[in-house]
XYZ file of C-alpha atoms in Angstrom:
662
model
C -3.630 -15.664 -32.892
C -1.874 -14.469 -29.152
C -4.921 -13.199 -27.285
C -6.804 -16.758 -27.562
C -3.469 -17.913 -26.937
C -3.780 -15.969 -23.799
C -6.590 -16.330 -23.583
C -6.472 -20.440 -23.447
C -3.579 -19.842 -21.156
C -5.656 -18.295 -18.660
C -8.200 -21.379 -18.630
C -5.675 -23.553 -18.264
C -4.718 -21.790 -15.176
C -7.832 -22.299 -13.939
C -8.702 -25.507 -14.527
C -4.792 -26.174 -12.741
C -6.759 -23.890 -10.178
C -9.128 -26.423 -9.222
C -7.337 -29.260 -9.409
C -4.702 -27.058 -6.761
C -7.638 -26.092 -4.432
C -9.312 -29.534 -4.245
C -6.193 -31.475 -4.228
C -3.898 -30.820 -0.942
C -6.913 -30.910 0.671
C -7.170 -34.069 0.541
C -4.065 -35.001 0.606
C -4.232 -32.740 3.773
C -6.542 -34.768 5.461
C -5.134 -38.164 4.588
C -1.508 -37.902 4.868
C -0.947 -38.414 1.678
C 1.881 -36.620 0.306
C 1.687 -37.173 -3.134
C -1.415 -35.006 -3.091
C 0.184 -32.451 -0.736
C 2.667 -32.738 -3.410
C 1.197 -32.124 -5.921
C 0.207 -28.187 -4.892
C 2.833 -27.864 -5.263
C 3.877 -28.759 -9.070
C 0.346 -26.590 -9.446
C 1.138 -23.415 -7.746
C 4.342 -23.402 -9.858
C 2.823 -24.264 -13.321
C -0.096 -21.817 -12.605
C 2.220 -19.078 -12.539
C 3.958 -19.699 -16.091
C 0.043 -19.758 -17.729
C -1.233 -16.604 -15.407
C 1.777 -14.956 -16.554
C 2.010 -16.260 -20.278
C -1.374 -14.890 -21.031
C -0.172 -11.665 -19.317
C 2.487 -11.397 -21.634
C -0.126 -11.873 -24.383
C -1.968 -9.103 -23.032
C 1.291 -6.892 -23.514
C 2.535 -7.967 -26.894
C -1.572 -7.395 -28.413
C -0.566 -4.059 -26.237
C 2.843 -3.142 -27.160
C 2.058 -4.223 -31.419
C -1.223 -1.854 -31.267
C -3.428 -4.878 -31.876
C -6.833 -2.673 -31.739
C -8.613 -5.694 -32.613
C -8.936 -6.417 -29.253
C -11.339 -4.471 -27.397
C -9.656 -3.309 -24.462
C -6.067 -2.164 -26.212
C -8.309 -0.077 -28.685
C -10.292 1.362 -25.552
C -6.903 2.278 -23.348
C -4.466 2.828 -26.605
C -3.536 4.735 -29.291
C -0.636 3.836 -31.738
C 1.468 7.208 -30.868
C 1.257 6.299 -27.616
C 4.960 5.873 -26.215
C 5.987 2.701 -25.299
C 6.409 3.064 -21.932
C 2.413 3.732 -21.589
C 2.193 1.483 -24.108
C 3.361 -0.964 -21.880
C 1.950 0.660 -18.749
C -1.356 0.701 -20.522
C -2.262 -2.973 -20.241
C -2.842 -2.373 -16.555
C -4.309 0.790 -17.039
C -7.923 -0.882 -17.122
C -9.847 -2.697 -15.586
C -9.996 -5.848 -17.895
C -5.769 -5.135 -17.772
C -5.544 -4.321 -13.536
C -7.411 -7.675 -13.049
C -5.184 -9.757 -14.818
C -1.906 -7.796 -12.562
C -4.184 -8.603 -9.607
C -4.419 -13.051 -10.728
C -0.739 -12.450 -11.744
C 0.557 -11.343 -8.977
C -1.741 -14.116 -6.427
C -0.009 -16.987 -8.847
C 3.322 -15.065 -7.922
C 2.944 -15.337 -3.721
C 1.446 -18.898 -4.566
C 4.432 -19.837 -6.493
C 6.463 -17.938 -4.117
C 4.946 -20.088 -1.100
C 5.598 -23.775 -2.850
C 9.398 -22.605 -4.268
C 10.478 -20.697 -0.841
C 8.615 -22.561 1.468
C 10.201 -25.549 2.080
C 10.699 -26.041 6.031
C 6.597 -26.152 5.467
C 4.996 -28.310 7.221
C 4.000 -31.019 4.474
C -0.090 -29.967 5.496
C 0.547 -26.826 6.178
C 2.123 -25.838 3.272
C -1.062 -28.193 1.077
C -4.225 -25.789 3.213
C -2.010 -23.056 2.315
C -1.802 -24.029 -1.149
C -5.440 -25.015 -1.843
C -6.731 -21.887 -0.294
C -4.551 -19.881 -1.878
C -6.185 -21.758 -5.049
C -9.442 -20.449 -3.957
C -9.149 -16.954 -4.640
C -8.012 -17.202 -7.151
C -10.145 -19.533 -8.977
C -12.914 -16.678 -8.167
C -10.410 -13.834 -10.022
C -9.918 -16.437 -12.641
C -13.848 -16.852 -12.482
C -14.010 -13.260 -12.761
C -12.031 -12.392 -15.536
C -13.004 -14.771 -17.963
C -17.018 -14.185 -16.611
C -16.918 -10.793 -16.717
C -14.012 -8.891 -17.753
C -12.410 -11.614 -20.803
C -9.198 -9.011 -21.265
C -8.767 -11.156 -24.749
C -12.277 -10.443 -26.740
C -12.447 -9.404 -30.079
C -13.615 -6.522 -31.400
C -16.063 -8.021 -35.302
C -14.601 -5.351 -36.752
C -11.619 -4.021 -35.402
C -10.941 -0.440 -35.610
C -7.680 2.081 -37.698
C -6.697 3.668 -34.532
C -7.196 2.727 -30.780
C -9.879 6.085 -28.301
C -6.339 6.176 -26.669
C -5.639 5.707 -22.476
C -7.090 8.455 -19.415
C -4.880 10.762 -20.156
C -4.207 10.860 -16.092
C -2.994 7.789 -16.361
C -0.388 9.049 -19.428
C 2.940 8.830 -16.250
C 5.510 7.154 -14.957
C 3.171 6.853 -11.859
C 1.012 3.860 -13.388
C 4.412 1.880 -14.074
C 4.659 2.076 -10.352
C 2.232 3.187 -8.001
C -0.125 0.445 -8.911
C 1.846 -2.789 -8.871
C 3.733 -1.436 -6.182
C -0.430 -1.434 -4.286
C -0.550 -5.085 -6.059
C 1.657 -7.165 -4.437
C 1.349 -5.476 -1.163
C -3.182 -5.155 -1.268
C -2.497 -9.050 -3.091
C 0.511 -10.279 -0.392
C -1.767 -9.801 2.272
C -3.497 -13.035 0.666
C -0.758 -15.223 2.187
C -1.416 -14.044 5.355
C -5.522 -15.114 5.418
C -4.264 -18.484 3.611
C -2.392 -19.363 6.407
C -4.770 -18.184 8.844
C -7.540 -20.488 7.390
C -5.350 -23.380 6.878
C -4.467 -22.803 10.159
C -7.828 -23.588 10.965
C -8.752 -25.771 9.600
C -5.520 -27.346 11.106
C -6.400 -27.343 14.522
C -2.170 -25.454 14.712
C -1.680 -22.298 15.365
C 1.666 -21.368 17.543
C 5.041 -19.790 17.406
C 6.328 -21.991 14.664
C 3.269 -20.387 12.535
C 3.876 -16.519 13.596
C 7.164 -16.851 12.065
C 6.155 -18.287 8.877
C 3.864 -16.335 8.147
C 5.826 -13.160 8.793
C 8.637 -11.984 6.620
C 5.300 -13.210 3.567
C 3.118 -9.905 5.748
C 6.381 -8.273 6.227
C 7.140 -8.446 2.259
C 3.061 -6.860 1.944
C 2.963 -4.166 3.670
C 6.457 -2.722 3.119
C 5.677 -3.086 -0.452
C 2.132 -1.485 0.527
C 3.404 1.269 2.181
C 5.774 2.328 -0.400
C 3.544 2.069 -2.922
C 0.547 4.258 -0.932
C 3.678 6.418 -1.205
C 4.219 6.895 -4.950
C 0.182 7.061 -5.756
C 0.343 10.080 -2.963
C 2.925 11.828 -5.209
C 1.679 10.744 -8.343
C -2.413 12.677 -7.408
C -0.026 16.048 -5.365
C 1.647 16.542 -8.647
C -0.695 15.409 -11.481
C -3.549 16.509 -10.480
C -3.010 20.051 -9.883
C -3.835 21.237 -6.595
C -1.559 21.267 -4.554
C -2.321 17.630 -2.078
C -0.517 14.204 -0.639
C -3.766 13.716 1.241
C -7.789 13.795 -0.099
C -9.559 11.343 1.935
C -11.106 9.722 -0.997
C -12.705 6.554 -1.053
C -10.751 4.692 -3.270
C -7.203 6.412 -0.857
C -8.689 5.174 1.974
C -9.736 1.624 0.855
C -5.715 1.307 0.512
C -4.761 2.871 3.839
C -7.720 0.301 5.647
C -5.477 -2.784 4.661
C -2.252 -1.143 5.454
C -3.367 0.047 8.880
C -4.456 -3.338 9.635
C -1.238 -5.130 7.764
C 0.697 -2.277 11.185
C -1.491 -4.296 13.704
C -0.944 -7.982 12.267
C 3.267 -7.168 12.058
C 3.394 -5.277 15.813
C 0.473 -8.994 16.575
C 2.692 -11.873 15.356
C 5.455 -10.434 16.947
C 4.007 -11.359 19.972
C 3.072 -14.673 19.392
C 6.519 -15.582 17.964
C 7.959 -14.074 21.118
C 5.703 -15.220 23.756
C 3.612 -17.070 22.056
C 0.129 -15.254 23.661
C -2.287 -13.250 21.593
C -3.157 -15.960 18.782
C -7.068 -15.381 18.238
C -5.928 -11.711 17.633
C -2.754 -12.505 15.024
C -5.854 -14.523 13.079
C -8.234 -12.573 13.450
C -5.962 -9.353 11.836
C -4.791 -11.757 8.931
C -8.122 -12.486 8.544
C -8.728 -9.106 8.289
C -6.349 -7.342 6.456
C -6.688 -9.345 3.274
C -10.244 -8.843 3.647
C -10.177 -4.690 3.573
C -8.213 -5.175 0.788
C -11.255 -7.217 -1.338
C -13.457 -4.835 -0.044
C -10.671 -2.209 -1.721
C -11.651 -4.112 -4.636
C -15.849 -4.162 -4.595
C -15.153 -0.116 -4.046
C -12.581 0.259 -6.967
C -13.931 -2.443 -9.589
C -17.496 -2.221 -8.866
C -19.081 0.629 -9.626
C -20.160 2.310 -6.544
C -17.463 4.975 -6.424
C -16.506 7.404 -8.871
C -12.661 8.224 -9.503
C -10.018 7.980 -11.413
C -9.172 5.041 -10.154
C -12.789 3.357 -10.974
C -12.986 2.247 -14.966
C -16.084 0.585 -15.804
C -18.827 0.917 -14.081
C -21.164 -2.593 -14.091
C -23.777 -4.461 -12.444
C -22.728 -7.522 -13.469
C -19.061 -6.892 -12.216
C -19.793 -5.660 -9.101
C -22.115 -8.783 -8.698
C -19.429 -10.816 -8.342
C -16.739 -9.039 -6.649
C -19.858 -8.484 -3.819
C -19.596 -12.188 -3.712
C -15.429 -12.743 -4.338
C -16.946 -11.089 -0.778
C -19.403 -13.183 0.630
C -17.223 -16.624 0.615
C -14.519 -14.995 1.638
C -14.618 -12.926 3.976
C -17.531 -14.430 5.815
C -16.442 -18.306 4.583
C -12.955 -16.841 6.517
C -15.085 -15.548 9.108
C -17.198 -18.168 10.269
C -14.360 -20.498 10.408
C -12.983 -18.105 12.802
C -16.200 -18.491 14.854
C -16.035 -21.615 15.118
C -12.606 -23.066 15.822
C -10.704 -19.645 17.244
C -12.824 -21.346 20.651
C -11.512 -24.118 20.932
C -8.031 -22.156 21.002
C -5.746 -22.421 23.824
C -4.460 -19.293 25.023
C -0.449 -18.931 25.251
C 1.610 -17.484 27.961
C 1.673 -14.477 30.126
C 2.257 -11.388 30.779
C 2.007 -7.915 32.232
C -0.042 -4.626 31.488
C 3.041 -3.149 31.443
C 6.003 -5.355 29.552
C 7.045 -4.945 25.884
C 3.470 -7.701 24.926
C 1.088 -4.326 26.385
C 3.062 -1.797 24.457
C 2.462 -4.114 21.230
C -0.775 -4.968 22.878
C -1.239 -1.394 22.436
C -0.353 -0.343 19.137
C -2.359 -2.515 18.312
C -5.734 -1.182 20.647
C -5.444 2.009 18.542
C -3.875 1.011 15.320
C -7.385 -1.568 14.873
C -9.868 1.506 16.280
C -7.749 4.283 13.625
C -8.845 1.369 10.801
C -12.557 1.276 12.315
C -12.955 5.004 11.886
C -12.247 5.565 8.061
C -14.019 1.940 8.125
C -17.303 3.858 9.249
C -15.908 7.317 7.114
C -15.817 5.875 4.931
C -18.245 2.953 4.509
C -21.464 4.699 6.155
C -21.765 7.585 3.355
C -22.616 3.911 0.624
C -24.666 2.670 3.100
C -26.973 5.365 3.852
C -27.196 6.118 0.397
C -28.071 2.507 -0.971
C -30.746 2.404 1.660
C -32.577 5.672 2.050
C -30.755 7.194 -1.465
C -29.773 9.728 0.100
C -25.993 11.286 -0.266
C -22.961 12.680 2.530
C -20.215 13.131 1.805
C -17.504 12.583 4.932
C -13.993 14.382 4.208
C -10.972 15.361 5.656
C -12.710 17.636 8.968
C -14.400 14.104 9.612
C -11.328 12.121 9.720
C -8.650 15.447 10.807
C -10.955 14.971 14.141
C -11.082 11.540 14.627
C -7.928 9.684 12.736
C -5.599 12.725 14.149
C -6.215 12.270 17.300
C -5.544 8.318 17.875
C -1.994 8.224 16.406
C -0.616 10.407 18.913
C -0.795 8.421 21.621
C -0.015 6.087 19.589
C 3.577 7.917 18.301
C 3.931 8.837 22.146
C 4.287 5.382 23.205
C 6.122 4.084 19.482
C 10.166 4.742 21.070
C 8.688 2.856 24.325
C 7.843 0.338 23.428
C 11.193 -1.436 22.586
C 13.255 -0.853 25.067
C 10.467 -2.715 27.711
C 11.734 -6.048 28.228
C 9.116 -8.711 27.851
C 6.797 -10.669 29.692
C 7.378 -7.638 32.900
C 8.932 -4.105 32.025
C 10.322 -1.692 33.941
C 8.172 1.772 32.345
C 9.964 4.478 35.373
C 13.403 2.516 33.594
C 13.161 3.686 30.238
C 11.628 6.747 31.229
C 14.750 7.721 32.288
C 16.773 5.968 29.056
C 14.422 7.926 27.115
C 14.709 11.337 29.096
C 17.026 12.302 25.608
C 14.902 11.957 23.440
C 12.687 13.801 25.428
C 14.290 16.987 25.581
C 14.661 16.786 21.538
C 11.512 16.588 21.776
C 10.667 20.546 24.513
C 13.713 21.391 21.933
C 11.770 21.686 19.043
C 8.539 22.550 20.810
C 10.978 25.657 21.996
C 12.866 26.645 18.718
C 9.083 25.784 16.865
C 7.266 27.934 19.068
C 10.117 30.506 19.074
C 10.590 30.873 14.654
C 6.944 30.271 13.901
C 5.475 33.541 12.979
C 1.443 32.011 11.747
C -0.288 29.049 11.169
C -1.377 26.889 13.463
C -0.333 26.230 17.458
C -0.640 23.211 17.168
C 2.017 22.378 14.856
C 5.098 23.580 17.314
C 3.331 19.743 18.865
C 3.771 17.897 16.541
C 6.879 18.681 15.618
C 8.310 18.384 18.847
C 6.683 14.899 18.653
C 8.372 14.043 15.244
C 12.196 14.482 16.779
C 11.305 12.738 20.655
C 10.370 10.088 17.960
C 12.687 9.753 16.186
C 15.695 9.933 19.204
C 13.590 7.283 20.464
C 14.230 4.773 17.226
C 18.244 6.278 18.394
C 17.715 6.099 21.119
C 16.481 1.929 21.319
C 19.767 1.328 18.762
C 21.603 3.529 21.582
C 20.511 1.471 23.785
C 21.559 -2.360 21.960
C 24.316 -1.330 20.978
C 25.893 0.542 24.134
C 27.042 3.417 22.318
C 27.908 5.941 24.797
C 28.435 3.856 26.632
C 31.123 0.690 25.818
C 34.382 1.652 24.259
C 33.929 2.083 20.791
C 35.131 -0.902 19.004
C 32.629 -2.590 21.123
C 29.717 -0.251 20.443
C 30.018 -1.492 16.512
C 30.643 -4.899 16.944
C 27.473 -5.061 19.313
C 26.062 -3.217 16.128
C 27.059 -5.013 13.268
C 25.935 -8.621 14.730
C 22.210 -7.097 15.460
C 19.926 -8.571 13.897
C 19.222 -6.815 11.368
C 15.123 -7.251 11.886
C 16.186 -4.950 14.908
C 17.536 -2.690 12.808
C 14.990 -2.351 9.884
C 12.457 -1.734 12.773
C 14.554 1.119 14.418
C 14.618 2.062 11.004
C 10.319 1.851 9.916
C 10.013 3.662 13.614
C 12.494 7.029 12.161
C 10.288 7.044 8.863
C 7.201 7.782 10.270
C 8.289 10.157 11.680
C 10.158 12.626 9.002
C 7.219 11.896 6.700
C 5.201 13.230 10.191
C 7.713 15.987 10.936
C 6.871 16.762 6.563
C 2.660 16.612 7.294
C 2.999 19.677 9.788
C 5.405 21.828 8.182
C 3.771 20.934 4.737
C 0.125 21.225 5.997
C 1.002 25.218 8.179
C 3.395 26.774 6.716
C 2.852 26.191 2.569
C 1.675 29.133 1.310
C -0.660 29.068 -1.766
C -1.544 32.096 -4.566
C -2.742 32.300 -6.962
C -2.817 35.547 -10.582
C -3.875 35.791 -13.615
C -0.912 37.139 -14.930
C 0.621 39.255 -18.332
C 4.070 38.640 -19.779
C 6.909 40.023 -17.820
C 4.304 40.201 -15.038
C 6.348 38.311 -11.954
C 4.503 37.042 -8.694
C 6.206 36.551 -5.761
C 5.470 33.969 -3.033
C 7.854 33.228 0.219
C 11.022 35.074 -1.041
C 10.679 33.262 -4.827
C 10.068 35.634 -7.964
C 8.170 33.308 -10.301
C 8.788 36.195 -14.283
C 6.079 35.072 -16.125
C 7.766 34.585 -19.791
C 4.864 33.466 -22.977
C 3.385 31.439 -23.157
C 4.478 28.497 -26.620
C 2.654 26.084 -28.565
C 4.282 21.658 -29.281
C 3.191 18.966 -30.298
C 3.928 15.814 -28.444
C 3.526 13.139 -29.520
C -0.719 11.947 -29.726
C -1.420 15.620 -27.297
C -1.215 19.186 -28.353
C 0.340 20.928 -25.576
C 0.450 24.756 -23.951
C 3.803 25.562 -21.357
C 4.261 28.356 -20.155
C 7.466 29.321 -18.806
C 8.457 30.727 -15.473
C 11.800 32.431 -14.822
C 12.170 31.554 -11.077
C 14.511 33.978 -9.401
C 15.492 34.347 -4.745
C 17.575 37.748 -3.499
C 17.501 37.947 -7.831
C 18.998 35.269 -8.112
C 18.102 33.348 -11.585
C 17.405 29.991 -10.059
C 15.708 28.032 -12.980
C 12.982 28.452 -15.250
C 9.192 26.587 -14.340
C 7.461 25.218 -17.248
C 4.037 24.361 -16.506
C 1.724 23.672 -19.206
C -2.608 22.086 -20.426
C -1.996 19.084 -22.340
C -5.328 18.593 -25.036
C -6.132 14.671 -26.133
C -8.124 15.164 -29.196
C -8.753 10.894 -29.265
C -10.297 11.691 -25.713
C -11.353 15.138 -26.965
C -9.122 15.911 -22.882
C -7.281 18.280 -21.351
C -5.014 17.519 -18.997
C -3.219 19.604 -16.239
C 1.320 19.568 -15.989
C 1.945 21.532 -13.113
C 6.369 22.708 -13.251
C 7.986 21.325 -10.122
C 10.935 23.365 -8.572
C 12.853 21.169 -5.442
C 14.692 23.385 -3.515
C 16.489 20.818 -0.612
C 13.568 18.756 0.508
C 11.011 22.098 -0.458
C 9.607 22.549 -3.474
C 7.719 25.737 -5.514
C 4.496 23.810 -7.276
C 3.088 25.862 -10.914
C -0.065 25.216 -12.444
C -2.294 26.453 -14.606
C -5.639 27.400 -15.728
C -7.537 28.840 -17.641
C -6.238 31.735 -20.870
C -8.698 35.281 -20.350
C -9.784 37.550 -22.742
C -7.958 39.889 -21.882
C -4.438 37.286 -22.872
C -4.139 37.348 -19.229
C -3.143 33.189 -17.731
C -4.876 32.500 -13.801
C -1.719 30.150 -11.976
C -1.756 28.038 -8.492
C 1.141 28.917 -7.543
C 2.599 27.435 -4.011
C 5.290 27.019 -1.251
C 5.110 23.601 0.086
C 7.984 23.105 2.642
C 9.325 19.874 3.489
C 7.134 18.571 1.303
C 9.535 15.541 0.069
C 9.336 14.339 3.526
C 5.884 12.776 3.379
C 7.698 10.651 0.856
C 10.725 10.168 1.855
C 9.696 8.813 5.390
C 7.077 6.377 3.814
C 10.387 5.143 1.266
C 12.495 5.703 4.772
C 9.635 3.038 6.502
C 9.602 0.970 3.179
C 12.976 0.399 3.380
C 12.892 -0.184 7.286
C 10.577 -3.303 6.154
C 13.126 -4.836 3.058
C 15.207 -4.928 5.648
C 13.976 -6.550 7.949
C 13.280 -8.962 5.592
C 16.847 -9.759 5.490
C 16.440 -10.853 8.654
C 18.268 -14.415 8.880
C 15.704 -15.424 11.791
C 12.718 -14.952 9.317
C 14.839 -16.844 5.778
C 15.165 -19.579 7.644
C 12.353 -19.577 9.274
C 11.129 -21.531 12.106
C 11.838 -25.041 13.121
C 9.557 -28.216 11.854
C 7.844 -29.611 15.254
C 7.889 -32.814 17.010
C 4.721 -34.649 16.580
C 2.067 -34.923 18.994
C -0.696 -36.943 20.431
C -3.860 -37.093 18.251
C -6.042 -36.391 22.005
C -6.555 -32.772 20.823
C -6.228 -31.304 17.221
C -6.541 -28.177 18.451
C -3.471 -28.042 21.228
C -0.965 -27.081 20.100
C 2.337 -27.571 19.987
C 4.443 -26.932 23.535
C-alpha cells in the first residue's frame, strides 16, 4: 500500500506541475492576478506531494520491503539503520527522487519567500521551474519508477554497493544535489526575465541569494565527496580528474563566475547579457553532469545503471532546456539595453578579469571531459584525458586569478587606482615573499614550483585580511572606532573575505600534500616495523571479526614517534557475501592538520600482508579551506540586504518592453 501511495503522490505532483507550468504563464501574459497567484499554491502542494512520495520510499527501505524492486536491489535486512536510510538515494531511482524533492523544495521556497518579487516575474519563474520539474517527473515515472513491484518478493535483498555503505553517502549526495538543483532557480530567473523582457539591477539582486545558496552547497558537497573518496578508495588521493568529478566542478566554476558577474550587474547595471548567459550555463552544466552519470555513457561508482532509454530521455531534456534556453537568449539578448560604462582598471574590470579566467578554465574542463566521449561516439576510438592535461591547462589559468584576487575588493567602482591598491597590498606581497623564501630554505625535496605556491597562498590570505583591515581602519584608527566599523560592515563583505581566505587555505593544503607527501608500499609480518616521516608503525597482527552484513579482516598497527606511543591504527578489508565483493577500509591518524594514512593490500603466501602507508602533510587544509569558503557563502547569504531584496520597480511605459527601468 505504501509504495502505491508514493507512486500516486508523484503522479499528483506531475499533474500539479503541468498546471503550474501553464497557468502562471497565461496569467503573466494577461496580467491576471488570480492565475499568477495559482503558481504559489501549486508550488507548495507540489513539494508536499513529492515529500510524501520520498517519505513513502524511505519507509520501504527502513522496513526492508523487498517487494519493491529498488529496495531488493539496494538494501539488506541486516544493514545498519543509517545505511538503510541513505540507501534511499544510493541508487538511480531513489537519487532521482531526491533530485525532484530538492527541485520542488526550491520552487516552494520561491513561492513562500518571494513576496518582494514583481508578480509577473515570480509567475514566470515558477512556471519555468515547473517545466524542469515536470520533465524529471516524467523521466522517473516512465523510465525509473522507484516503486515498481516484484511479482515474487524475495526473502532477502542484494545489499547496497559496499563502497556506498559509509556516512559519506548521507552527506555528499544531498549537498551536491542542493548545489546542482539550486542553479535551476538562476536558470528560471534568466528564462523568465528573457520572456518578460526586463533585466536590470533589481533582477541581479533577486538572483544573487539563490545563486549564493547553490554555490555554497555545491562547494561543501564537492569537498565532502573528495574527502570521502580520499579515505574510502584506499589510494590516498583527493582529486582524480574523473569525468564525474569534472561534471561537478564545471557548474561550480560557472556559478562562481555568475556570483561575481551578478555583483557588477547589481552595483553598476552592467554585464547584463553575460550574467544572463552564465545563469543559463550554470544549470546547463548541472544537467550535463546528470546526463553523464545517469545515461550509462560512463563507467563509474557514480553510475548506477546503463539503460539506453534513460540516456535518450535525459538527452531529450538537455536538448529542450539547454537548446531552448540558448535559443531564447540568442533571440532576446541583442535587444537588451546595455548598462553603465567603467574603466578597465576598476572593481568592475577586476570582476570581468575574474570571469574571463573562470570561464576559460571551465571550458578547459569541458573539453577535456567531453572530447574523449565525443570522439568515441563518432569514431569508436578510445582515448584518455587525465591529470597531465588538466594540470597543464587548468592550473595555470588559476594562477593569474589568484594573483588578482586581493586587488578586486580594494579597487574602486567605475575607476580605480591600481598603484594605490598595490601600495596597500605591500604587506601581503611581503608575507608572500617571506613564505617563498622560508619554504626554499627549509625545503629538502620536492617541486621547485612548490615554494611559489606556498607564497601565493600566504599572499592571498594576507590580501583577504588586508581588505578587512582597510575597511575597518585597523592600524589607522583607534581600536574602538575600528571595532565599531567592523560591527557595522555588511556581512557580505566578511563573507567575501572569508571565501577568498578559504581558497588560499585549500591551495596551501594542495601544494603541501602533493609536494611533500611520502608513500611506502611494503609487505610486513607481525612484529615488523615500517618507518615513514618520523613515524614508526609496528605490525601487531591480524584479527577476524564480524559486522552486521560483512566479515572483516583487520590489522593492528602501533604508531610511535621518537619512541613514544601515539596510538593504534586498524585498517581492514571487508567482505560482503551478499554481493560477493570486498572493500578496503583505510585507517587515519590525524596529527594537527596532517595525517598518517594506512591501507591494506592482499595477504601473501608467506603470511605477510601488503600495506600502503602515506604521510600527508597539511592535507586536511584542502577540505578545511572548502568549509571556510562555504561558511563565507553562508555569512554572505545572511546579509540583510540579500534577505530584504530589491524594491519593486515603478511601472514603466509600454513603448519598449525590452528597456529596463532606469
